[in-house]
Coordinates of C-alpha atoms and ligand atoms in Angstrom, one line a residue:
M297 CA 90.1 95.9 131.0
E298 CA 86.2 96.6 130.2
K299 CA 83.9 98.0 132.3
A300 CA 80.6 96.9 131.7
A301 CA 77.3 98.9 132.1
A302 CA 73.5 98.0 131.3
G303 CA 75.5 94.7 128.9
I304 CA 77.6 97.4 127.6
A305 CA 81.6 97.4 127.7
D306 CA 82.9 100.3 127.9
V307 CA 86.6 100.8 126.5
T308 CA 88.7 103.1 125.3
A309 CA 89.3 101.6 121.9
V310 CA 87.5 98.7 119.9
I311 CA 90.0 97.2 117.0
V312 CA 88.1 94.9 114.5
G313 CA 90.4 92.1 112.9
A314 CA 92.8 90.4 114.4
G315 CA 95.1 90.2 111.3
M316 CA 98.6 92.3 110.4
S317 CA 97.0 95.1 111.3
G318 CA 94.4 94.9 114.3
L319 CA 97.5 92.6 116.2
L320 CA 99.8 96.0 115.1
A321 CA 97.5 98.3 116.5
G322 CA 96.9 96.5 120.1
A323 CA 100.6 96.1 120.4
R324 CA 100.8 100.1 119.3
L325 CA 98.1 100.9 122.1
K326 CA 99.4 98.6 124.9
R327 CA 103.1 99.8 124.1
G328 CA 101.5 103.2 124.4
G329 CA 100.3 103.0 127.6
L330 CA 96.8 101.7 126.6
D331 CA 95.4 98.7 128.2
S332 CA 91.4 99.2 127.6
F333 CA 90.7 98.1 124.7
V334 CA 89.3 94.6 122.8
I335 CA 90.3 93.1 119.4
L336 CA 87.3 91.5 117.7
E337 CA 87.6 89.2 115.1
K338 CA 85.3 87.0 113.2
S339 CA 87.7 83.6 112.9
D340 CA 88.4 81.6 116.1
G341 CA 92.1 82.8 115.3
V342 CA 94.3 85.2 115.0
G343 CA 96.2 85.9 111.7
G344 CA 93.5 87.6 108.8
T345 CA 94.9 86.9 105.7
W346 CA 97.1 84.0 106.7
Y347 CA 94.1 82.3 108.8
D348 CA 92.3 82.6 105.9
N349 CA 94.4 81.4 102.8
R350 CA 95.9 78.0 103.7
Y351 CA 96.0 76.9 100.2
P352 CA 99.1 74.7 99.8
G353 CA 102.2 76.7 98.2
A354 CA 100.5 79.8 100.2
A355 CA 103.5 82.0 100.9
C356 CA 104.4 85.6 101.3
D357 CA 106.0 87.2 98.3
V358 CA 107.5 90.0 100.6
P359 CA 111.1 88.3 102.1
S360 CA 109.8 87.6 105.6
H361 CA 112.9 89.6 107.5
L362 CA 111.1 92.3 105.8
Y363 CA 107.0 91.2 106.3
S364 CA 107.6 91.1 109.6
Y365 CA 106.9 94.0 112.4
S366 CA 109.9 96.7 113.1
F367 CA 109.9 96.2 117.0
R368 CA 109.5 92.1 116.7
T369 CA 111.9 90.7 114.2
K370 CA 112.2 87.3 114.4
S371 CA 115.9 85.2 113.6
D372 CA 115.1 81.9 113.1
W373 CA 112.5 82.1 109.7
S374 CA 113.4 78.9 107.7
R375 CA 113.7 80.0 104.5
M376 CA 113.4 83.6 102.6
F377 CA 110.1 83.8 101.7
A378 CA 108.6 81.7 104.1
E379 CA 105.1 79.7 104.1
Q380 CA 101.9 80.4 104.9
P381 CA 102.3 77.9 108.3
E382 CA 105.4 79.7 109.3
I383 CA 103.7 83.3 109.0
L384 CA 100.7 82.6 110.9
D385 CA 102.9 81.1 113.7
Y386 CA 104.8 84.2 113.8
F387 CA 101.5 86.7 114.6
R388 CA 100.2 84.0 116.8
D389 CA 103.5 84.5 118.8
V390 CA 103.3 88.3 118.7
A391 CA 99.4 88.0 119.8
K392 CA 101.0 86.0 122.8
A393 CA 104.7 87.7 122.6
E394 CA 102.2 91.4 122.9
G395 CA 100.2 90.5 125.8
L396 CA 97.3 91.0 122.9
R397 CA 95.3 87.6 124.0
P398 CA 93.4 88.8 126.9
H399 CA 92.0 91.7 124.2
L400 CA 91.5 89.0 121.9
R401 CA 87.4 88.2 121.3
L402 CA 87.7 85.6 118.7
N403 CA 84.6 84.2 116.6
T404 CA 83.2 87.8 117.9
E405 CA 81.8 89.7 113.9
A406 CA 81.3 93.5 114.4
M407 CA 78.4 94.4 112.5
S408 CA 78.0 97.7 113.2
A409 CA 79.4 100.7 114.6
D410 CA 77.7 104.2 115.2
F411 CA 79.0 107.4 116.2
D412 CA 77.0 109.5 119.4
E413 CA 78.8 113.1 118.6
R414 CA 77.8 114.2 121.8
M415 CA 79.7 112.0 124.0
G416 CA 82.0 111.1 121.5
Q417 CA 81.9 108.0 121.5
W418 CA 81.8 105.0 119.4
H419 CA 78.7 102.3 120.0
V420 CA 79.6 98.9 118.1
R421 CA 77.6 95.7 117.8
A422 CA 78.5 92.4 117.2
K423 CA 75.9 89.9 115.4
D424 CA 75.9 87.9 118.6
G425 CA 74.3 91.2 120.3
R426 CA 77.3 92.6 122.2
R427 CA 78.0 95.8 122.3
W428 CA 81.0 98.1 123.2
R429 CA 81.5 101.9 123.8
A430 CA 84.8 103.3 123.0
R431 CA 86.2 106.9 122.5
F432 CA 88.1 105.1 119.7
L433 CA 87.6 102.7 116.6
I434 CA 90.3 101.2 114.5
I435 CA 89.8 99.3 111.5
G436 CA 92.3 96.4 110.4
T437 CA 90.1 94.2 108.2
G438 CA 92.2 94.6 105.3
Q439 CA 92.0 94.9 101.4
L440 CA 91.3 91.3 101.2
N441 CA 89.0 89.4 102.5
K442 CA 86.5 88.9 100.7
P443 CA 86.3 86.3 98.1
H444 CA 85.2 86.9 94.8
I445 CA 83.2 83.9 92.9
P446 CA 82.3 85.0 89.4
N447 CA 79.1 85.2 88.2
I448 CA 79.4 81.9 86.0
P449 CA 76.0 80.6 84.4
G450 CA 75.7 76.6 86.1
Y451 CA 77.1 77.6 89.3
G452 CA 74.8 75.5 91.7
D453 CA 74.8 73.0 89.3
F454 CA 78.1 71.3 89.8
A455 CA 78.3 68.0 91.6
G456 CA 81.9 67.9 93.1
H457 CA 83.7 70.3 95.7
Q458 CA 84.2 74.2 94.7
F459 CA 85.3 76.4 97.3
H460 CA 87.7 79.4 96.8
S461 CA 91.1 80.1 97.2
A462 CA 91.0 81.6 100.4
R463 CA 88.3 79.3 101.8
W464 CA 90.4 76.4 101.7
K465 CA 88.2 72.8 102.2
D466 CA 91.0 71.3 105.1
G467 CA 91.8 67.4 104.1
V468 CA 90.8 67.9 100.6
R469 CA 92.9 65.5 98.4
F470 CA 93.6 65.4 95.2
A471 CA 95.1 61.9 94.0
G472 CA 93.5 60.3 91.2
K473 CA 91.3 63.9 90.6
H474 CA 90.3 65.9 88.2
V475 CA 90.8 69.7 88.9
I476 CA 89.8 73.1 87.2
V477 CA 91.7 76.0 88.8
V478 CA 90.3 79.4 87.5
G479 CA 92.7 82.2 87.6
T480 CA 96.1 83.1 87.3
G481 CA 96.8 85.5 90.0
A482 CA 99.0 85.5 92.7
S483 CA 97.3 82.9 94.9
A484 CA 97.0 80.6 91.5
A485 CA 100.5 81.0 90.8
Q486 CA 101.2 79.7 94.4
L487 CA 98.7 76.5 94.3
V488 CA 98.6 75.4 90.9
P489 CA 102.4 73.8 91.6
R490 CA 101.2 71.9 94.4
V491 CA 97.9 70.8 93.5
A492 CA 99.6 69.5 89.7
E493 CA 102.0 67.6 91.6
E494 CA 99.3 65.0 93.0
A495 CA 95.7 65.4 90.4
A496 CA 95.4 63.2 88.0
N497 CA 94.5 66.3 86.0
L498 CA 94.4 69.8 86.5
V499 CA 93.3 72.9 84.2
V500 CA 94.1 76.3 84.4
V501 CA 91.7 78.8 83.2
Q502 CA 93.5 81.8 82.2
R503 CA 91.8 84.6 81.3
S504 CA 95.0 87.0 81.1
P505 CA 98.3 86.1 81.8
N506 CA 100.9 87.8 84.3
W507 CA 104.1 89.2 84.7
M508 CA 106.0 86.9 86.5
I509 CA 109.8 86.9 87.7
P510 CA 111.8 84.7 89.7
R511 CA 111.4 84.2 93.3
P512 CA 115.5 84.2 95.1
D513 CA 113.9 81.5 97.4
A514 CA 116.4 79.6 100.0
E515 CA 116.5 77.8 102.8
F516 CA 118.9 80.1 106.0
P517 CA 121.5 77.4 107.1
S518 CA 121.3 76.6 111.1
A519 CA 124.5 78.7 111.5
L520 CA 123.3 81.6 109.8
K521 CA 119.6 81.9 111.9
T522 CA 122.2 81.3 115.2
A523 CA 124.0 84.3 113.6
F524 CA 121.0 86.4 113.5
K525 CA 119.9 85.1 116.4
L526 CA 123.3 86.6 118.3
F527 CA 123.7 89.6 116.8
P528 CA 120.6 91.0 116.2
P529 CA 122.5 93.9 113.8
L530 CA 122.9 91.5 111.1
R531 CA 118.9 90.3 110.8
Q532 CA 118.5 94.3 110.9
L533 CA 121.4 94.4 108.2
L534 CA 119.2 92.0 105.8
R535 CA 115.5 93.8 106.4
G536 CA 117.3 97.1 105.5
Y537 CA 118.8 95.9 102.5
I538 CA 115.3 94.1 101.2
Y539 CA 113.1 97.5 102.7
L540 CA 115.7 99.6 100.2
R541 CA 115.9 97.2 96.9
N542 CA 112.4 96.6 97.2
E543 CA 112.3 100.6 97.3
L544 CA 114.3 100.9 94.7
N545 CA 111.6 99.0 92.4
W546 CA 109.0 101.7 92.9
Q547 CA 110.4 103.6 89.5
A548 CA 108.8 100.6 87.8
F549 CA 105.4 101.8 88.5
T550 CA 106.1 105.1 87.8
G551 CA 105.4 104.9 84.4
D552 CA 105.6 102.8 81.7
N553 CA 109.3 102.1 80.0
R554 CA 110.7 103.2 83.4
F555 CA 114.3 102.0 83.6
M556 CA 113.5 99.4 86.8
S557 CA 110.2 98.5 84.5
R558 CA 113.1 97.5 81.2
Y559 CA 114.7 96.1 84.5
L560 CA 111.8 93.6 85.5
K561 CA 110.8 93.0 82.6
R562 CA 113.7 91.9 81.3
Q563 CA 114.2 89.3 84.3
A564 CA 110.7 88.3 83.8
L565 CA 110.8 87.7 79.7
K566 CA 114.1 85.8 80.5
Q567 CA 112.6 83.2 83.3
L568 CA 109.7 82.4 80.4
E569 CA 112.1 82.1 77.5
E570 CA 114.4 79.7 79.9
Q571 CA 111.7 77.7 81.1
V572 CA 109.1 77.3 78.1
D573 CA 110.4 76.3 75.4
D574 CA 107.3 76.5 73.3
P575 CA 107.2 79.9 71.2
E576 CA 102.6 79.4 70.9
L577 CA 102.9 78.7 74.7
R578 CA 105.0 81.5 75.4
K579 CA 103.2 83.7 73.5
T580 CA 99.8 82.7 75.3
L581 CA 101.8 83.8 78.6
T582 CA 103.3 87.1 77.9
P583 CA 101.1 90.1 79.0
D584 CA 100.4 92.8 76.8
Y585 CA 99.9 95.2 79.0
P586 CA 103.1 97.3 80.7
I587 CA 104.9 95.7 83.3
G588 CA 103.3 96.5 87.1
C589 CA 99.9 97.6 86.3
K590 CA 98.4 94.2 87.7
R591 CA 100.8 93.3 90.2
I592 CA 103.9 91.5 89.6
L593 CA 104.1 88.1 90.5
I594 CA 107.5 86.6 92.2
C595 CA 107.3 83.0 91.2
S596 CA 109.7 80.4 89.9
D597 CA 107.9 77.0 89.7
Y598 CA 104.5 78.3 88.0
Y599 CA 105.6 77.6 84.5
P600 CA 107.4 74.0 85.1
A601 CA 104.0 73.3 86.3
L602 CA 102.2 74.2 83.3
L603 CA 104.7 71.5 81.5
R604 CA 103.9 68.7 83.2
G605 CA 102.1 66.2 81.2
N606 CA 98.5 65.9 83.6
V607 CA 98.2 69.8 83.2
Q608 CA 96.8 72.2 80.4
L609 CA 96.1 75.7 80.1
E610 CA 92.9 76.8 79.1
T611 CA 92.4 80.2 77.4
S612 CA 88.9 80.4 76.2
P613 CA 86.5 81.7 78.3
I614 CA 83.9 80.0 81.1
E615 CA 80.8 79.6 78.9
R616 CA 79.1 77.5 81.9
V617 CA 79.7 75.5 85.1
T618 CA 78.0 71.9 84.7
A619 CA 77.4 68.9 86.7
T620 CA 80.4 67.2 85.6
G621 CA 82.8 70.2 84.9
M622 CA 83.0 73.4 82.8
K623 CA 81.8 74.3 79.2
M624 CA 84.0 77.1 77.4
A625 CA 83.0 79.1 74.7
G626 CA 84.0 77.3 71.9
G627 CA 82.2 74.2 72.8
T628 CA 85.2 72.4 74.5
R629 CA 84.2 70.7 78.3
H630 CA 86.5 69.9 80.8
K631 CA 85.9 67.1 83.5
A632 CA 86.1 67.9 87.2
D633 CA 85.8 66.7 90.3
I634 CA 86.9 69.5 92.7
I635 CA 87.1 73.2 90.8
I636 CA 89.0 75.7 93.0
W637 CA 87.8 79.7 92.3
A638 CA 91.6 81.7 92.7
T639 CA 89.1 84.3 91.4
G640 CA 90.5 87.2 93.4
F641 CA 88.4 89.3 96.2
D642 CA 86.1 92.4 96.5
T643 CA 88.4 94.8 96.9
G644 CA 86.1 98.5 96.8
S645 CA 84.1 98.2 99.7
F646 CA 87.2 98.1 102.4
V647 CA 85.1 97.8 105.6
A648 CA 81.7 95.5 104.8
P649 CA 80.1 94.2 105.5
L650 CA 80.5 96.2 109.0
Q651 CA 78.0 98.9 108.7
I652 CA 79.5 101.9 110.1
S653 CA 77.6 105.2 110.6
G654 CA 79.7 108.8 111.6
R655 CA 78.3 112.1 112.2
E656 CA 74.5 113.4 111.3
G657 CA 74.0 109.7 110.5
R658 CA 76.0 109.8 107.3
H659 CA 76.5 105.8 106.4
L660 CA 80.5 105.3 105.3
A661 CA 79.1 102.9 102.8
D662 CA 76.9 105.9 101.1
M663 CA 80.3 108.2 101.2
W664 CA 82.6 105.7 99.9
K665 CA 80.1 104.3 96.8
N666 CA 82.0 106.4 94.2
G667 CA 85.1 104.7 95.1
A668 CA 86.8 104.7 99.3
E669 CA 89.0 107.9 100.3
A670 CA 90.7 108.9 103.4
H671 CA 93.2 111.1 104.3
K672 CA 96.1 109.8 105.0
G673 CA 94.7 106.8 103.6
T674 CA 93.8 106.3 107.4
V675 CA 91.0 109.0 108.7
V676 CA 87.2 110.0 106.7
S677 CA 86.0 113.1 107.1
G678 CA 82.3 113.0 109.2
F679 CA 83.6 109.7 110.4
P680 CA 85.9 111.2 114.0
N681 CA 88.1 109.0 116.0
L682 CA 87.9 106.3 113.7
F683 CA 91.2 104.8 111.8
V684 CA 91.2 102.3 109.1
L685 CA 94.3 100.6 108.6
Y686 CA 95.6 99.3 105.2
G687 CA 92.6 101.6 104.2
P688 CA 92.0 103.2 101.0
N689 CA 95.2 104.3 98.8
T690 CA 97.8 102.1 100.9
N691 CA 98.3 99.1 99.5
L692 CA 102.0 98.8 97.3
G693 CA 102.7 96.9 94.4
H694 CA 106.4 96.7 95.7
N695 CA 107.0 96.6 99.1
S696 CA 106.3 95.5 102.6
I697 CA 102.6 96.6 103.7
I698 CA 103.5 96.2 107.3
F699 CA 106.0 99.1 106.8
M700 CA 103.3 101.1 105.3
A701 CA 100.6 99.8 108.4
E702 CA 103.5 100.8 110.8
R703 CA 103.4 104.2 109.7
Q704 CA 99.5 104.7 109.7
M705 CA 99.8 103.4 113.0
D706 CA 102.7 106.3 114.1
Y707 CA 100.0 108.9 112.9
V708 CA 96.8 106.9 114.6
M709 CA 99.0 107.1 118.1
K710 CA 99.2 111.3 117.9
I711 CA 96.0 111.4 117.1
I712 CA 94.7 109.4 119.9
E713 CA 97.4 110.7 122.0
T714 CA 96.3 114.7 121.6
V715 CA 92.8 113.6 122.0
L716 CA 93.2 111.8 125.4
Q717 CA 95.8 114.4 126.6
R718 CA 93.4 117.5 125.8
D719 CA 90.4 115.2 126.8
L720 CA 88.4 116.6 123.7
R721 CA 85.4 114.5 122.7
F722 CA 86.9 114.0 118.7
A723 CA 89.2 114.6 115.9
D724 CA 87.4 114.7 112.4
V725 CA 89.5 115.2 109.7
T726 CA 87.9 118.6 107.6
N727 CA 86.5 117.9 104.4
D728 CA 88.3 120.7 102.6
A729 CA 91.5 118.8 103.3
Q730 CA 90.4 114.8 102.7
R731 CA 89.3 116.6 99.2
A732 CA 92.7 118.2 98.5
S733 CA 94.9 115.5 99.8
N734 CA 92.9 113.3 97.7
E735 CA 93.2 115.1 94.6
R736 CA 96.6 115.8 95.3
L737 CA 96.6 111.7 95.0
Q738 CA 94.8 111.3 92.4
R739 CA 97.2 113.4 89.8
K740 CA 99.8 111.3 91.2
L741 CA 98.6 108.0 90.6
A742 CA 97.0 109.1 86.9
S743 CA 100.6 109.0 85.8
T744 CA 101.7 105.6 87.6
V745 CA 101.5 102.2 85.7
W746 CA 98.2 101.4 86.8
A747 CA 96.3 103.8 84.9
G748 CA 97.3 101.9 81.8
S749 CA 95.2 99.7 79.7
C750 CA 95.1 96.9 82.1
E751 CA 92.1 95.8 84.7
S752 CA 93.3 95.3 88.3
W753 CA 91.5 94.6 91.6
Y754 CA 93.6 98.0 92.4
K755 CA 91.1 100.1 90.1
H756 CA 86.8 100.4 90.7
D757 CA 84.8 102.4 87.9
G758 CA 88.5 103.3 86.7
K759 CA 89.7 105.1 89.9
I760 CA 93.0 103.7 91.8
V761 CA 91.4 103.4 94.9
N762 CA 93.4 100.7 96.2
N763 CA 97.0 102.1 95.7
W764 CA 99.8 105.0 97.6
S765 CA 100.5 106.9 94.7
S766 CA 104.2 106.9 95.7
S767 CA 107.4 105.3 97.5
T768 CA 107.1 103.8 100.9
L769 CA 109.5 106.7 102.2
D770 CA 107.0 109.1 100.7
F771 CA 104.5 108.0 103.0
M772 CA 106.6 107.8 105.9
R773 CA 107.3 111.5 105.9
H774 CA 103.7 111.7 104.9
A775 CA 102.4 110.0 108.0
R776 CA 104.9 111.3 110.5
T777 CA 103.5 114.9 110.6
L778 CA 100.2 115.3 112.8
D779 CA 98.3 117.7 111.4
L780 CA 95.8 119.2 113.7
E781 CA 95.3 122.2 111.2
N782 CA 92.8 119.7 108.9
F783 CA 90.9 118.8 112.2
E784 CA 88.2 120.1 113.6
L785 CA 88.6 119.3 117.1
G786 CA 85.8 118.4 119.7
L787 CA 85.6 120.3 122.5
R788 CA 84.0 118.0 125.6
S789 CA 80.1 120.0 126.2
A790 CA 78.6 120.4 130.1
R791 CA 76.3 118.5 129.0
A792 CA 78.4 115.6 127.8
E793 CA 80.1 116.2 130.9
E794 CA 76.9 114.9 133.1
E795 CA 77.0 111.5 131.6
P796 CA 79.3 108.9 132.5
A797 CA 82.9 109.4 130.9
A798 CA 84.1 106.0 129.0
A799 CA 86.7 103.6 130.7
Ligands
NAP1051 P1 93.9 88.3 91.7 O1 95.0 88.7 91.7 O2 93.0 89.2 91.6 O3 93.7 86.9 90.3 C1 92.4 86.9 90.3 C2 92.7 85.8 88.8 O4 91.3 85.3 88.9 C3 93.0 86.2 87.9 O5 93.4 85.8 87.1 C4 91.4 86.6 86.8 O6 91.7 87.6 85.7 C5 91.1 85.6 86.9 N1 89.5 85.7 86.8 C6 88.2 86.7 87.9 N2 87.0 86.3 87.1 C7 87.2 85.7 86.4 C8 85.9 85.1 85.4 N3 85.3 84.8 85.2 N4 87.1 83.6 84.4 C9 88.4 83.7 84.7 N5 89.2 83.8 85.2 C10 89.1 85.1 86.2 O7 93.1 87.1 93.2 P2 94.3 86.9 93.8 O8 95.5 85.6 93.1 O9 93.9 86.0 94.7 O10 95.4 87.3 94.2 C11 94.9 89.3 95.2 C12 95.8 89.9 95.7 O11 96.1 88.8 96.5 C13 97.2 89.7 95.1 O12 97.7 90.6 94.0 C14 98.1 89.8 96.3 O13 98.1 91.4 96.5 C15 97.6 88.7 97.6 N6 98.3 87.5 97.4 C16 99.4 88.0 97.8 C17 99.9 87.1 97.8 C18 102.1 86.8 98.7 O14 102.6 86.1 97.6 N7 102.0 88.0 99.3 C19 99.7 85.7 97.5 C20 98.6 85.5 97.1 C21 97.9 86.5 97.0 P3 91.9 88.4 85.2 O15 93.6 88.7 85.6 O16 91.9 88.2 83.9 O17 91.7 89.9 85.9

């Protein structure tokens, strides 16, 4: 698979990350007849976000029959919204079934990638010094992999246990403990009900409330799982239904006060009214920004958890962390044995800490310092033969991100096949094409609900860099065409021919 020369292994492609995107890339390369690739993964297992986020209650808010690869659907999902252990098992099974295990290099953190324009090769270095030379570099590190803990005075003074929701301390027990959870986003909404069941006392620190709609979850009876197994079109039908139903929700994001936003808002307010009697608390839990501006949470057990006798909602800002807990602005003190920072992720830098340098030594981090951008969310001008899956402006608020990543891979495979079939050194999207497509994208995004009054991880210095601007069907249309006219194609020079070619 790898041809080693002078400590450097030659492969056709290096994939960084063995999460949802990296495994997808490997499977598609392999299914496309390309076997010479490695998947570098910093953790000691596959699964990416589903490997990292192992807090109690972690689950996917996209139904599992849709949150799975189109080429590897699964008949025996235990429930509509599977929890993290089952999703992680799914990705492990995919790695095995798609023959990806021999390609995996676990505990291998890619640190730098430099493009050699003359040879049309990426030189990739891992933290431990290993090196690869590849014609293609596929980044599958995701948008939500760098935990963010706010810079709060006294953080280091805390004498108990504290950790981020995505760096869960396995074996931590809450029974008899005083716990503080900071944050009320998707992660907190899932873990708070579970922690509340165990802890002696739980304080939830809310900076702003979220719109929350019910989760229509249920176990699949075994007869239905058998039917899904015996009649695959049945599970395809369910998958198709969930996809189209979710796709309808896109309309809610196209601006405030659309039919679908009014519908979703009614659902959210109804759940709040049904679950919370106290009008003051209802007010505290009602967002003052348009629905969809931050991610809509799909959750039915968060409000009931807040009503428990051992749970308290705190809305004052944190003044400082102390040795024994937290002091809030206004003077209230909360005692804590454990602090859980469910405070989200750094979502603007995408590929960091991997240092990528492209043509003429340009650094990707410099190019993206005013907000990451790519053409079709996937290719970046000046960085030939580089593909960023779940890249800039490919996140969604309404449907499965796996659908988006698969469409990106459709596009990537067309470029790779073109480069290989024509024996090109590289394909590099032009700056003009990238600028024009991003101007169109940002014009569309300006009229979406995300451009509204709320703060969210979708925006960096006011620019929406994470989210796609339209429906997923529109992205599919967008990614389906290989727009070679927008690429500079690097022909193989006579000089390069003299050098040993990459495997
Ligand atoms: P998040 O949505 O960014 O939420 C972070 C929370 O921390 C927010 O409530 C934020 O308050 C709060 N916060 C940050 N700094 C704070 C401070 N200094 N003081 C008090 N509160 C502070 O992060 P997340 O919950 O980890 O979710 C991130 C994304 O991961 C989600 O949007 C979703 O895309 C994905 N996710 C998905 C699932 C799923 O079911 N598929 C589950 C979990 C996560 P503000 O709102 O005021 O900023």
